[in-house]
Rosetta silent file (secondary structure, phi, psi, omega in degrees, C-alpha in Angstrom):
SEQUENCE: MKQNYLSIEETANMLSVHPRTIRRYLKNGVVEGVKIGGKWHISQEDIQRMLGRTDVSGELEESWSRQAVEHIQGAPSPIDSRFRVCAITDCDFVNAGEAAEVSQALLAIINSRDNAKAEARLQYHFDQETNRGRFILWGDPEFIQSCMVTLNHYIKRGDIK
SCORE:     score description
SCORE:     0.000 S_00000001
   1 L     0.000   14.882  168.596  -18.194    4.856    3.866 S_00000001
   2 L   -71.227  -36.705  179.199  -16.195    2.269    5.377 S_00000001
   3 L   -72.165  -47.591 -178.007  -15.026    1.342    2.235 S_00000001
   4 L   -84.382   -5.157 -179.930  -13.646    4.708    1.348 S_00000001
   5 E  -134.022  147.632  153.305  -11.622    5.567    4.763 S_00000001
   6 E  -128.877  140.654 -175.143   -9.688    3.351    6.755 S_00000001
   7 E   -66.266  178.002 -168.191   -8.789    4.187   10.348 S_00000001
   8 H   -51.973  -49.689 -166.403   -5.417    4.788   11.843 S_00000001
   9 H   -71.689  -41.554  163.682   -4.738    1.015   12.754 S_00000001
  10 H   -60.913  -41.834  173.074   -5.700   -0.200    8.972 S_00000001
  11 H   -67.766  -25.803 -167.799   -3.657    2.388    7.392 S_00000001
  12 H   -86.559  -43.070  176.000   -0.606    1.537    9.843 S_00000001
  13 H   -53.769  -66.761 -174.032   -1.347   -2.336    9.119 S_00000001
  14 H   -72.956  -20.450  145.572   -1.338   -2.035    5.322 S_00000001
  15 H   -31.773  -34.627 -156.386    1.585    0.496    5.157 S_00000001
  16 L    75.618    8.861  161.597    3.497   -1.935    7.584 S_00000001
  17 L   -83.230  177.201  157.023    4.037    0.922    9.972 S_00000001
  18 L   -81.689  116.116 -147.595    3.254    1.530   13.516 S_00000001
  19 H   -53.333  -40.901 -164.177   -0.171    3.321   14.112 S_00000001
  20 H   -85.950   10.455  128.667    1.890    5.999   15.985 S_00000001
  21 H   -26.167  -82.603  171.825    3.309    6.744   12.638 S_00000001
  22 H   -33.600  -80.543 -176.374   -0.028    7.388   11.015 S_00000001
  23 H   -58.067   -7.855  146.604   -0.572    9.375   13.672 S_00000001
  24 H   -70.802  -65.370  170.456    2.499   11.670   13.731 S_00000001
  25 H   -44.116  -25.724  174.267    1.880   12.258    9.609 S_00000001
  26 H   -96.279  -15.711  172.113   -1.446   13.475   10.868 S_00000001
  27 H   -61.806  -30.093 -155.619   -0.188   15.524   13.594 S_00000001
  28 H   -87.333  -46.170  179.214    2.220   16.773   11.167 S_00000001
  29 L   108.587   -0.650 -171.772   -0.049   17.574    8.277 S_00000001
  30 L   -74.304  -19.141 -164.412    1.700   15.020    6.136 S_00000001
  31 L  -130.902  144.265  156.824   -1.644   12.761    5.707 S_00000001
  32 L   -96.482  146.469  155.868   -5.064   14.472    6.103 S_00000001
  33 L  -144.442 -158.106 -142.896   -7.799   12.785    7.666 S_00000001
  34 E  -167.688  135.894 -176.981  -11.464   13.468    8.956 S_00000001
  35 E   -94.678  121.932 -159.681  -12.635   12.768   12.674 S_00000001
  36 L  -147.295  119.190  173.678  -15.571   10.304   12.314 S_00000001
  37 L    65.532   -3.959  179.627  -17.140    9.250   15.965 S_00000001
  38 L    87.524   30.403  164.931  -14.088   10.922   17.831 S_00000001
  39 L  -140.501  133.948  155.283  -11.743    8.591   15.334 S_00000001
  40 E  -112.242  155.872 -167.340  -10.036    9.396   12.563 S_00000001
  41 E  -111.597  120.719 -176.166  -10.323    8.077    9.296 S_00000001
  42 E  -105.368  128.921  177.353   -7.880    8.386    6.534 S_00000001
  43 E   -70.246  159.956 -169.549   -9.116    8.355    2.526 S_00000001
  44 H   -59.394  -28.040 -172.530   -7.723    5.980   -0.047 S_00000001
  45 H   -75.852  -37.956  162.394   -6.658    9.495   -1.839 S_00000001
  46 H   -64.933   -9.804  169.823   -5.054   10.840    0.836 S_00000001
  47 H   -69.061  -58.271  171.224   -2.909    7.680    1.562 S_00000001
  48 H   -16.591  -81.425 -175.385   -2.344    8.393   -2.506 S_00000001
  49 H   -55.570  -52.075  147.567   -1.073   11.679   -1.774 S_00000001
  50 L   -51.599   -7.023  170.880    1.170   10.905    1.177 S_00000001
  51 L   -95.115  -16.181 -166.742    2.720    8.071   -0.749 S_00000001
  52 L   -88.246  -13.982  -61.264    3.705   10.483   -3.363 S_00000001
  53 L  -166.021  107.704  161.470    5.081   12.753   -0.740 S_00000001
  54 H   -76.849    2.805  172.047    9.238   11.940   -1.287 S_00000001
  55 H   -97.302  -19.159  141.831   10.324   12.408    2.222 S_00000001
  56 H   -36.047  -82.831 -170.981    7.176   10.026    3.018 S_00000001
  57 H   -41.051  -37.960 -137.876    8.256    7.338    0.063 S_00000001
  58 H  -109.972  -17.047  163.357   11.749    7.452    1.257 S_00000001
  59 H   -80.330  -62.146  178.847   11.042    6.545    4.759 S_00000001
  60 H   -47.998  -58.925 -170.538    8.546    3.750    3.816 S_00000001
  61 H   -57.717  -63.580  151.685   10.564    2.301    1.275 S_00000001
  62 H    -5.019  -68.755 -165.116   13.772    1.950    3.502 S_00000001
  63 H   -55.700  -70.100  168.212   11.072    0.312    5.742 S_00000001
  64 H   -55.513  -54.628 -168.679    9.730   -2.002    3.136 S_00000001
  65 H   -67.806  -52.621 -164.678   13.177   -3.076    1.679 S_00000001
  66 H   -64.054  -73.021  173.758   14.321   -4.259    5.433 S_00000001
  67 H     2.797  -85.631 -169.672   10.671   -6.241    5.271 S_00000001
  68 H   -64.180  -32.903  167.872   10.987   -7.965    2.238 S_00000001
  69 H   -52.594  -40.039 -177.508   14.851   -9.212    3.019 S_00000001
  70 H   -65.394  -48.445  132.145   13.552  -10.207    6.092 S_00000001
  71 H    -4.754  -88.632 -161.124   10.922  -12.074    4.159 S_00000001
  72 H   -47.518  -56.750  176.973   13.316  -13.988    2.037 S_00000001
  73 H   -22.831  -42.137 -176.099   15.596  -14.707    5.669 S_00000001
  74 L   104.145   -7.198 -179.846   12.538  -16.625    6.762 S_00000001
  75 L   -51.968  148.683  172.066   11.785  -14.010    9.792 S_00000001
  76 L   -38.636  119.456  157.769    8.108  -14.009   11.076 S_00000001
  77 L   -31.957  125.374  136.335    5.329  -12.804    8.554 S_00000001
  78 L   -45.908  -33.443 -178.350    3.272   -9.598    9.039 S_00000001
  79 L   -85.065  133.160  171.769    0.771  -11.781    7.679 S_00000001
  80 L   -97.733  100.519  179.716   -0.814  -14.319   10.192 S_00000001
  81 L  -164.990  143.709 -179.646   -1.462  -17.096    7.412 S_00000001
  82 L   -41.869  -55.229 -129.843   -0.565  -20.583    6.918 S_00000001
  83 L  -157.724   81.767 -165.095    0.492  -20.036    3.471 S_00000001
  84 L  -122.608  123.070 -152.523    1.633  -16.170    2.742 S_00000001
  85 E  -109.479  101.080 -170.248    2.987  -14.771    0.008 S_00000001
  86 E  -110.658  114.599  169.046    5.536  -11.503   -0.636 S_00000001
  87 E  -105.709  124.929  178.820    5.540  -10.044   -4.366 S_00000001
  88 E  -119.451  120.708 -174.889    7.569   -7.378   -5.281 S_00000001
  89 E  -118.184  126.448  174.462    6.591   -5.706   -8.795 S_00000001
  90 E   -95.409  136.757  133.149    8.707   -2.985  -10.834 S_00000001
  91 E  -144.843  165.542  171.530    6.488   -1.499  -13.439 S_00000001
  92 E   -91.691  151.291  172.583    7.349    1.170  -15.854 S_00000001
  93 E  -118.335  144.161  177.512    4.586    3.784  -16.317 S_00000001
  94 L   -38.772  -77.889 -160.286    3.256    6.007  -18.934 S_00000001
  95 L  -139.287  171.317  164.925    3.110    9.122  -16.740 S_00000001
  96 H   -43.464  -43.098 -160.145    2.416    9.690  -12.783 S_00000001
  97 H   -71.943  -48.815 -155.422   -1.409    9.578  -13.528 S_00000001
  98 H   -90.864  -16.945  170.599   -1.583    5.941  -14.447 S_00000001
  99 H   -58.930  -48.100 -166.590    0.864    4.848  -11.171 S_00000001
 100 H   -74.848  -14.559  174.431   -1.512    6.452   -9.235 S_00000001
 101 H   -87.827  -37.076  158.645   -4.585    4.839  -10.554 S_00000001
 102 H   -57.249  -34.744 -174.414   -3.211    1.546  -10.175 S_00000001
 103 H   -69.182  -30.030 -167.290   -2.094    2.128   -6.929 S_00000001
 104 H   -83.343  -29.286 -178.633   -5.471    2.996   -6.024 S_00000001
 105 H   -59.265  -30.271 -175.167   -7.198    0.002   -8.072 S_00000001
 106 H   -89.852  -14.655  175.761   -4.826   -2.445   -5.982 S_00000001
 107 H   -60.707  -37.680 -161.885   -5.915   -0.561   -2.658 S_00000001
 108 H   -84.708   -0.356  168.089   -9.383   -1.120   -3.554 S_00000001
 109 H   -65.907  -72.429  175.320   -8.769   -4.922   -3.776 S_00000001
 110 H   -12.350  -64.897 -178.148   -7.284   -4.621    0.053 S_00000001
 111 L   -40.884  -37.334 -157.048  -10.602   -2.728    0.509 S_00000001
 112 L   -91.397  -42.833 -136.301  -12.799   -5.154   -0.813 S_00000001
 113 L  -102.058  130.067 -179.750  -11.563   -8.070    1.069 S_00000001
 114 L   -58.369  127.441  167.767  -13.955   -9.362    4.416 S_00000001
 115 L   -37.143  -35.124 -171.054  -12.001   -8.393    7.857 S_00000001
 116 L   -82.929  -29.347  166.837  -12.287  -12.111    8.676 S_00000001
 117 L   -61.711 -171.123  171.924   -9.659  -13.272    5.614 S_00000001
 118 L  -102.490  160.668 -145.947   -6.158  -12.927    6.100 S_00000001
 119 L   -79.648 -171.701 -168.577   -5.071   -9.504    6.049 S_00000001
 120 L  -152.832  171.697 -158.709   -3.093   -8.252    3.098 S_00000001
 121 E  -173.156  140.377 -165.015   -0.716   -5.381    2.743 S_00000001
 122 E  -154.590  113.854  170.052    0.301   -2.983   -0.114 S_00000001
 123 E  -113.672  132.644  166.158    3.541   -0.803   -0.323 S_00000001
 124 E  -144.186  151.582  165.022    4.388    1.536   -3.035 S_00000001
 125 E  -136.240  114.119 -170.284    6.577    3.836   -4.194 S_00000001
 126 E   -89.601  110.394  174.907    6.646    5.670   -7.155 S_00000001
 127 E   -53.040   81.494  155.758   10.150    7.381   -9.061 S_00000001
 128 L     0.313  -65.856 -177.121    9.281   10.832  -10.696 S_00000001
 129 L   -56.911  -39.911 -178.704   12.405   10.582  -12.718 S_00000001
 130 L   -85.225  -20.428 -155.388   11.640    6.879  -14.055 S_00000001
 131 L    51.118   24.896 -171.010    8.310    7.000  -14.039 S_00000001
 132 E   -81.687  125.365  175.362    8.915    3.390  -12.046 S_00000001
 133 E  -131.691  117.985  166.237    6.564    2.369   -9.639 S_00000001
 134 E   -63.790  144.073  169.880    7.480   -0.278   -6.947 S_00000001
 135 E  -146.305  129.408 -179.249    4.169   -2.329   -5.193 S_00000001
 136 E  -120.462   94.883  168.506    5.471   -4.789   -2.364 S_00000001
 137 E   -82.933  126.526  169.948    2.473   -7.237   -1.917 S_00000001
 138 E  -128.831  122.346  163.004    1.872   -9.126    1.157 S_00000001
 139 E   145.247 -171.921 -147.955   -0.897  -11.834    1.808 S_00000001
 140 L   -80.530  172.565 -160.101   -2.243  -14.756    0.654 S_00000001
 141 H   -61.583  -31.357  170.462   -2.426  -16.305   -2.999 S_00000001
 142 H   -43.088  -65.932  156.782   -5.919  -14.969   -3.435 S_00000001
 143 H     3.848  -85.125 -168.143   -4.355  -11.623   -2.799 S_00000001
 144 H   -70.528  -11.322  178.893   -1.316  -11.881   -4.851 S_00000001
 145 H  -106.564   -1.612  173.605   -3.379  -13.165   -7.458 S_00000001
 146 H   -74.956  -49.648 -141.218   -6.376  -10.563   -7.789 S_00000001
 147 H   -68.348  -56.885 -167.813   -3.550   -7.918   -7.601 S_00000001
 148 H   -45.773  -61.360  169.043   -1.385   -9.609  -10.754 S_00000001
 149 H   -12.165  -70.600 -168.828   -4.698   -9.756  -12.436 S_00000001
 150 H   -55.642  -55.146  175.488   -5.524   -6.200  -11.826 S_00000001
 151 H   -33.032  -58.937 -176.984   -1.738   -5.383  -13.108 S_00000001
 152 H   -56.654  -39.253  175.305   -2.039   -7.680  -16.321 S_00000001
 153 H   -73.102  -61.510  176.960   -5.363   -5.473  -17.148 S_00000001
 154 H   -27.604  -54.001 -141.936   -2.861   -2.026  -17.035 S_00000001
 155 H   -77.201  -91.768  170.246   -0.533   -3.793  -18.835 S_00000001
 156 H     1.075  -76.331 -150.814   -3.349   -4.963  -21.735 S_00000001
 157 H   -55.078  -41.376  159.556   -4.578   -1.295  -21.490 S_00000001
 158 L   107.326   41.807  150.455   -1.161    0.210  -22.367 S_00000001
 159 L   -93.497  -15.381 -173.749   -0.731    1.990  -18.951 S_00000001
 160 E  -103.013  164.579  167.282    1.877   -0.286  -17.857 S_00000001
 161 L  -111.123    0.000    0.000    4.860   -0.160  -20.935 S_00000001
């Protein structure tokens, strides 16, 4: 069950927002979750649905863009590591379904990582009008490489134009 669900803190960390933001989203019905042992847990599918909402994606995209600029300007990184990478990748998709599948594959990479390793973050926005997805990836080189290999797989498969 742990691999399919994230805690409030893990979800907030992955999305680069404060845990209060995730709690607010749960309270307002923006994202669904389940209580297990008295603690909230959010599934990958629920995170994906939340990210597909334009009201949420706009709010998060503004925050993520600011963080990317701060990274470029040398501000302290949200990733605690001696060597960290921020990669911004724009992908033109055939349709929203393929974009969601790629996003879930990248989330699976994060969820499969050992918590003892350096943390990793994924930020995702999909523009319905252009079928363009933007992935902002934060993490160590191994994480970024795994994500790029996954994206390349989907390019070869034809999901990404």
